[in-house]
Amino acid sequence: GENVEQHPSTLSVQEGDSAVIKCTYSDSASNYFPWYKQELGKGPQLIIDIRSNVGEKKDQRIAVTLNKTAKHFSLHITETQPEDSAVYFCAARETGFQKLVFGTGTRLLVSP
Amino acid sequence: ETGVTQTPRHLVMGMTNKKSLKCEQHLGHNAMYWYKQSAKKPLELMFVYSLEERVENNSVPSRFSPECPNSSHLFLHLHTLQPEDSALYLCASSQDEGDGYTFGSGTRLTVV
């Protein structure tokens, strides 16, 4: 089955800096890669996703890139703000049924 | 109400108790999921229901028993749990061929 690895486990940046979180996956047939943000006391919330027919997607200050050959995808947050502080999870959808396999999460801390 | 609603938000139970977690989705989705989230571990898929039929059971101990009476409701019945079962239990829903999951806020379970 699919295996997703995520790095780093923690990331501290100053407000205004950029943050990058990287994930690798094992199943070359996986075709959908969402990113989730989880704030304290809440469930994960979808923030951006990308499909395997696209190399990059952007939504305001966040972007995701996908390299199918290398089987890795990354989340980029520019001009970080304190409210970006949260745990971020990447995921890959296994082929077949609609099942997501998640990475271990990255705790992002943005200091004012 | 909109989205995915989970009740209760917090639950403390003894090892000999029987309790149930409830999940309700108001999105018209066809698939529902139970995930377990423990500290420093990836989100662990427990059960998947598609069109009210269980399609996956990820080697979950029998002390966890799911029930999906209709496409909008999902339950997780708990009995004779162990302290290591203490975790955040997340419910999610999705369209069969659609995009990522929509998660509820979870039930924080503590087994004493």
PDB file of N, CA and C in Angstrom, chain B residues 32-91:
ATOM      1  N   MET B  32     -17.937   7.620   4.527  1.00  0.00           N
ATOM      2  CA  MET B  32     -17.606   8.125   5.857  1.00  0.00           C
ATOM      3  C   MET B  32     -16.501   7.270   6.455  1.00  0.00           C
ATOM      4  N   TYR B  33     -15.709   7.908   7.326  1.00  0.00           N
ATOM      5  CA  TYR B  33     -14.490   7.287   7.827  1.00  0.00           C
ATOM      6  C   TYR B  33     -14.333   7.552   9.321  1.00  0.00           C
ATOM      7  N   TRP B  34     -13.717   6.586  10.005  1.00  0.00           N
ATOM      8  CA  TRP B  34     -13.224   6.823  11.368  1.00  0.00           C
ATOM      9  C   TRP B  34     -11.701   6.755  11.326  1.00  0.00           C
ATOM     10  N   TYR B  35     -11.060   7.789  11.912  1.00  0.00           N
ATOM     11  CA  TYR B  35      -9.608   7.826  12.073  1.00  0.00           C
ATOM     12  C   TYR B  35      -9.287   7.970  13.549  1.00  0.00           C
ATOM     13  N   LYS B  36      -8.141   7.401  13.936  1.00  0.00           N
ATOM     14  CA  LYS B  36      -7.615   7.588  15.292  1.00  0.00           C
ATOM     15  C   LYS B  36      -6.372   8.451  15.181  1.00  0.00           C
ATOM     16  N   GLN B  37      -6.299   9.483  16.017  1.00  0.00           N
ATOM     17  CA  GLN B  37      -5.130  10.360  16.029  1.00  0.00           C
ATOM     18  C   GLN B  37      -4.488  10.327  17.409  1.00  0.00           C
ATOM     19  N   SER B  38      -3.289   9.744  17.478  1.00  0.00           N
ATOM     20  CA  SER B  38      -2.518   9.697  18.721  1.00  0.00           C
ATOM     21  C   SER B  38      -1.314  10.610  18.574  1.00  0.00           C
ATOM     22  N   ALA B  39      -0.762  10.998  19.711  1.00  0.00           N
ATOM     23  CA  ALA B  39       0.391  11.898  19.700  1.00  0.00           C
ATOM     24  C   ALA B  39       1.545  11.264  18.936  1.00  0.00           C
ATOM     25  N   LYS B  40       2.163  12.058  18.066  1.00  0.00           N
ATOM     26  CA  LYS B  40       3.366  11.666  17.335  1.00  0.00           C
ATOM     27  C   LYS B  40       3.184  10.442  16.445  1.00  0.00           C
ATOM     28  N   LYS B  41       1.957  10.197  16.011  1.00  0.00           N
ATOM     29  CA  LYS B  41       1.690   9.098  15.071  1.00  0.00           C
ATOM     30  C   LYS B  41       0.890   9.639  13.905  1.00  0.00           C
ATOM     31  N   PRO B  42       0.998   8.995  12.752  1.00  0.00           N
ATOM     32  CA  PRO B  42       0.141   9.417  11.633  1.00  0.00           C
ATOM     33  C   PRO B  42      -1.324   9.141  11.962  1.00  0.00           C
ATOM     34  N   LEU B  43      -2.183   9.821  11.272  1.00  0.00           N
ATOM     35  CA  LEU B  43      -3.609   9.502  11.362  1.00  0.00           C
ATOM     36  C   LEU B  43      -3.811   8.046  10.930  1.00  0.00           C
ATOM     37  N   GLU B  44      -4.469   7.271  11.807  1.00  0.00           N
ATOM     38  CA  GLU B  44      -4.662   5.845  11.522  1.00  0.00           C
ATOM     39  C   GLU B  44      -6.096   5.596  11.079  1.00  0.00           C
ATOM     40  N   LEU B  45      -6.233   5.088   9.855  1.00  0.00           N
ATOM     41  CA  LEU B  45      -7.567   4.756   9.364  1.00  0.00           C
ATOM     42  C   LEU B  45      -8.089   3.536  10.112  1.00  0.00           C
ATOM     43  N   MET B  46      -9.325   3.644  10.606  1.00  0.00           N
ATOM     44  CA  MET B  46      -9.932   2.525  11.324  1.00  0.00           C
ATOM     45  C   MET B  46     -10.980   1.831  10.451  1.00  0.00           C
ATOM     46  N   PHE B  47     -11.948   2.588   9.994  1.00  0.00           N
ATOM     47  CA  PHE B  47     -13.060   2.017   9.233  1.00  0.00           C
ATOM     48  C   PHE B  47     -13.455   2.951   8.100  1.00  0.00           C
ATOM     49  N   VAL B  48     -13.936   2.324   7.011  1.00  0.00           N
ATOM     50  CA  VAL B  48     -14.452   3.068   5.874  1.00  0.00           C
ATOM     51  C   VAL B  48     -15.821   2.522   5.521  1.00  0.00           C
ATOM     52  N   TYR B  49     -16.764   3.418   5.328  1.00  0.00           N
ATOM     53  CA  TYR B  49     -18.096   3.043   4.854  1.00  0.00           C
ATOM     54  C   TYR B  49     -18.374   3.786   3.557  1.00  0.00           C
ATOM     55  N   SER B  50     -18.858   3.033   2.570  1.00  0.00           N
ATOM     56  CA  SER B  50     -19.278   3.633   1.318  1.00  0.00           C
ATOM     57  C   SER B  50     -20.717   3.215   1.057  1.00  0.00           C
ATOM     58  N   LEU B  51     -21.580   4.182   0.883  1.00  0.00           N
ATOM     59  CA  LEU B  51     -23.008   3.897   0.678  1.00  0.00           C
ATOM     60  C   LEU B  51     -23.530   2.949   1.747  1.00  0.00           C
ATOM     61  N   GLU B  52     -23.134   3.225   2.983  1.00  0.00           N
ATOM     62  CA  GLU B  52     -23.576   2.520   4.178  1.00  0.00           C
ATOM     63  C   GLU B  52     -23.028   1.107   4.304  1.00  0.00           C
ATOM     64  N   GLU B  53     -22.150   0.695   3.425  1.00  0.00           N
ATOM     65  CA  GLU B  53     -21.534  -0.619   3.566  1.00  0.00           C
ATOM     66  C   GLU B  53     -20.088  -0.475   3.990  1.00  0.00           C
ATOM     67  N   ARG B  54     -19.656  -1.314   4.929  1.00  0.00           N
ATOM     68  CA  ARG B  54     -18.275  -1.235   5.376  1.00  0.00           C
ATOM     69  C   ARG B  54     -17.384  -1.808   4.282  1.00  0.00           C
ATOM     70  N   VAL B  55     -16.431  -1.029   3.826  1.00  0.00           N
ATOM     71  CA  VAL B  55     -15.542  -1.494   2.770  1.00  0.00           C
ATOM     72  C   VAL B  55     -14.136  -1.740   3.273  1.00  0.00           C
ATOM     73  N   GLU B  56     -13.835  -1.299   4.479  1.00  0.00           N
ATOM     74  CA  GLU B  56     -12.501  -1.543   5.011  1.00  0.00           C
ATOM     75  C   GLU B  56     -12.541  -1.566   6.524  1.00  0.00           C
ATOM     76  N   ASN B  57     -11.797  -2.494   7.065  1.00  0.00           N
ATOM     77  CA  ASN B  57     -11.603  -2.572   8.509  1.00  0.00           C
ATOM     78  C   ASN B  57     -10.127  -2.832   8.702  1.00  0.00           C
ATOM     79  N   ASN B  58      -9.413  -1.815   9.162  1.00  0.00           N
ATOM     80  CA  ASN B  58      -7.955  -1.905   9.202  1.00  0.00           C
ATOM     81  C   ASN B  58      -7.434  -2.624  10.436  1.00  0.00           C
ATOM     82  N   SER B  59      -7.791  -3.881  10.590  1.00  0.00           N
ATOM     83  CA  SER B  59      -7.285  -4.688  11.709  1.00  0.00           C
ATOM     84  C   SER B  59      -7.510  -4.007  13.046  1.00  0.00           C
ATOM     85  N   VAL B  60      -8.684  -3.458  13.204  1.00  0.00           N
ATOM     86  CA  VAL B  60      -9.030  -2.765  14.447  1.00  0.00           C
ATOM     87  C   VAL B  60      -9.547  -3.791  15.456  1.00  0.00           C
ATOM     88  N   PRO B  61      -9.116  -3.676  16.727  1.00  0.00           N
ATOM     89  CA  PRO B  61      -9.611  -4.627  17.736  1.00  0.00           C
ATOM     90  C   PRO B  61     -11.132  -4.618  17.839  1.00  0.00           C
ATOM     91  N   SER B  62     -11.677  -5.753  18.217  1.00  0.00           N
ATOM     92  CA  SER B  62     -13.132  -5.900  18.255  1.00  0.00           C
ATOM     93  C   SER B  62     -13.792  -5.059  19.340  1.00  0.00           C
ATOM     94  N   ARG B  63     -13.007  -4.465  20.230  1.00  0.00           N
ATOM     95  CA  ARG B  63     -13.594  -3.577  21.245  1.00  0.00           C
ATOM     96  C   ARG B  63     -14.097  -2.265  20.617  1.00  0.00           C
ATOM     97  N   PHE B  64     -13.744  -2.056  19.339  1.00  0.00           N
ATOM     98  CA  PHE B  64     -14.291  -0.943  18.562  1.00  0.00           C
ATOM     99  C   PHE B  64     -15.269  -1.523  17.538  1.00  0.00           C
ATOM    100  N   SER B  65     -16.495  -1.050  17.566  1.00  0.00           N
ATOM    101  CA  SER B  65     -17.513  -1.590  16.666  1.00  0.00           C
ATOM    102  C   SER B  65     -18.223  -0.442  15.949  1.00  0.00           C
ATOM    103  N   PRO B  66     -18.065  -0.329  14.612  1.00  0.00           N
ATOM    104  CA  PRO B  66     -18.715   0.763  13.897  1.00  0.00           C
ATOM    105  C   PRO B  66     -20.136   0.405  13.483  1.00  0.00           C
ATOM    106  N   GLU B  67     -20.900   1.459  13.236  1.00  0.00           N
ATOM    107  CA  GLU B  67     -22.265   1.279  12.732  1.00  0.00           C
ATOM    108  C   GLU B  67     -22.595   2.453  11.833  1.00  0.00           C
ATOM    109  N   CYS B  68     -23.159   2.164  10.670  1.00  0.00           N
ATOM    110  CA  CYS B  68     -23.537   3.218   9.731  1.00  0.00           C
ATOM    111  C   CYS B  68     -24.983   2.983   9.305  1.00  0.00           C
ATOM    112  N   PRO B  69     -25.958   3.521  10.037  1.00  0.00           N
ATOM    113  CA  PRO B  69     -27.370   3.255   9.747  1.00  0.00           C
ATOM    114  C   PRO B  69     -27.865   3.909   8.461  1.00  0.00           C
ATOM    115  N   ASN B  70     -27.236   5.001   8.057  1.00  0.00           N
ATOM    116  CA  ASN B  70     -27.588   5.672   6.794  1.00  0.00           C
ATOM    117  C   ASN B  70     -26.394   6.515   6.364  1.00  0.00           C
ATOM    118  N   SER B  71     -26.479   7.112   5.202  1.00  0.00           N
ATOM    119  CA  SER B  71     -25.313   7.784   4.632  1.00  0.00           C
ATOM    120  C   SER B  71     -24.924   9.052   5.384  1.00  0.00           C
ATOM    121  N   SER B  72     -25.769   9.510   6.299  1.00  0.00           N
ATOM    122  CA  SER B  72     -25.474  10.742   7.028  1.00  0.00           C
ATOM    123  C   SER B  72     -24.926  10.506   8.422  1.00  0.00           C
ATOM    124  N   HIS B  73     -25.037   9.297   8.948  1.00  0.00           N
ATOM    125  CA  HIS B  73     -24.678   9.023  10.328  1.00  0.00           C
ATOM    126  C   HIS B  73     -23.692   7.874  10.440  1.00  0.00           C
ATOM    127  N   LEU B  74     -22.777   8.038  11.363  1.00  0.00           N
ATOM    128  CA  LEU B  74     -21.774   7.010  11.633  1.00  0.00           C
ATOM    129  C   LEU B  74     -21.543   6.973  13.137  1.00  0.00           C
ATOM    130  N   PHE B  75     -21.495   5.771  13.685  1.00  0.00           N
ATOM    131  CA  PHE B  75     -21.249   5.596  15.110  1.00  0.00           C
ATOM    132  C   PHE B  75     -20.009   4.737  15.316  1.00  0.00           C
ATOM    133  N   LEU B  76     -19.381   4.930  16.462  1.00  0.00           N
ATOM    134  CA  LEU B  76     -18.306   4.043  16.890  1.00  0.00           C
ATOM    135  C   LEU B  76     -18.631   3.616  18.308  1.00  0.00           C
ATOM    136  N   HIS B  77     -18.991   2.339  18.464  1.00  0.00           N
ATOM    137  CA  HIS B  77     -19.348   1.795  19.773  1.00  0.00           C
ATOM    138  C   HIS B  77     -18.092   1.264  20.442  1.00  0.00           C
ATOM    139  N   LEU B  78     -17.946   1.621  21.715  1.00  0.00           N
ATOM    140  CA  LEU B  78     -16.731   1.311  22.459  1.00  0.00           C
ATOM    141  C   LEU B  78     -17.064   0.448  23.665  1.00  0.00           C
ATOM    142  N   HIS B  79     -16.281  -0.583  23.905  1.00  0.00           N
ATOM    143  CA  HIS B  79     -16.482  -1.392  25.115  1.00  0.00           C
ATOM    144  C   HIS B  79     -15.176  -2.030  25.535  1.00  0.00           C
ATOM    145  N   THR B  80     -15.004  -2.121  26.843  1.00  0.00           N
ATOM    146  CA  THR B  80     -13.802  -2.689  27.470  1.00  0.00           C
ATOM    147  C   THR B  80     -12.523  -2.163  26.831  1.00  0.00           C
ATOM    148  N   LEU B  81     -12.409  -0.839  26.762  1.00  0.00           N
ATOM    149  CA  LEU B  81     -11.224  -0.221  26.164  1.00  0.00           C
ATOM    150  C   LEU B  81     -10.033  -0.286  27.103  1.00  0.00           C
ATOM    151  N   GLN B  82      -8.853  -0.028  26.539  1.00  0.00           N
ATOM    152  CA  GLN B  82      -7.606  -0.006  27.263  1.00  0.00           C
ATOM    153  C   GLN B  82      -7.095   1.437  27.329  1.00  0.00           C
ATOM    154  N   PRO B  83      -6.232   1.745  28.296  1.00  0.00           N
ATOM    155  CA  PRO B  83      -5.689   3.112  28.380  1.00  0.00           C
ATOM    156  C   PRO B  83      -5.009   3.559  27.092  1.00  0.00           C
ATOM    157  N   GLU B  84      -4.389   2.626  26.361  1.00  0.00           N
ATOM    158  CA  GLU B  84      -3.707   3.013  25.112  1.00  0.00           C
ATOM    159  C   GLU B  84      -4.677   3.397  23.999  1.00  0.00           C
ATOM    160  N   ASP B  85      -5.965   3.203  24.239  1.00  0.00           N
ATOM    161  CA  ASP B  85      -6.974   3.637  23.277  1.00  0.00           C
ATOM    162  C   ASP B  85      -7.303   5.119  23.431  1.00  0.00           C
ATOM    163  N   SER B  86      -6.761   5.741  24.443  1.00  0.00           N
ATOM    164  CA  SER B  86      -6.959   7.183  24.621  1.00  0.00           C
ATOM    165  C   SER B  86      -6.361   7.915  23.425  1.00  0.00           C
ATOM    166  N   ALA B  87      -7.163   8.762  22.787  1.00  0.00           N
ATOM    167  CA  ALA B  87      -6.729   9.444  21.568  1.00  0.00           C
ATOM    168  C   ALA B  87      -7.834  10.393  21.124  1.00  0.00           C
ATOM    169  N   LEU B  88      -7.567  11.085  20.035  1.00  0.00           N
ATOM    170  CA  LEU B  88      -8.598  11.895  19.376  1.00  0.00           C
ATOM    171  C   LEU B  88      -9.172  11.046  18.242  1.00  0.00           C
ATOM    172  N   TYR B  89     -10.469  10.844  18.256  1.00  0.00           N
ATOM    173  CA  TYR B  89     -11.130  10.053  17.221  1.00  0.00           C
ATOM    174  C   TYR B  89     -11.831  11.013  16.268  1.00  0.00           C
ATOM    175  N   LEU B  90     -11.412  10.923  15.010  1.00  0.00           N
ATOM    176  CA  LEU B  90     -11.898  11.835  13.985  1.00  0.00           C
ATOM    177  C   LEU B  90     -12.795  11.112  12.998  1.00  0.00           C
ATOM    178  N   CYS B  91     -13.894  11.751  12.683  1.00  0.00           N
ATOM    179  CA  CYS B  91     -14.785  11.276  11.638  1.00  0.00           C
ATOM    180  C   CYS B  91     -14.583  12.167  10.412  1.00  0.00           C
TER     181      CYS B  91
END
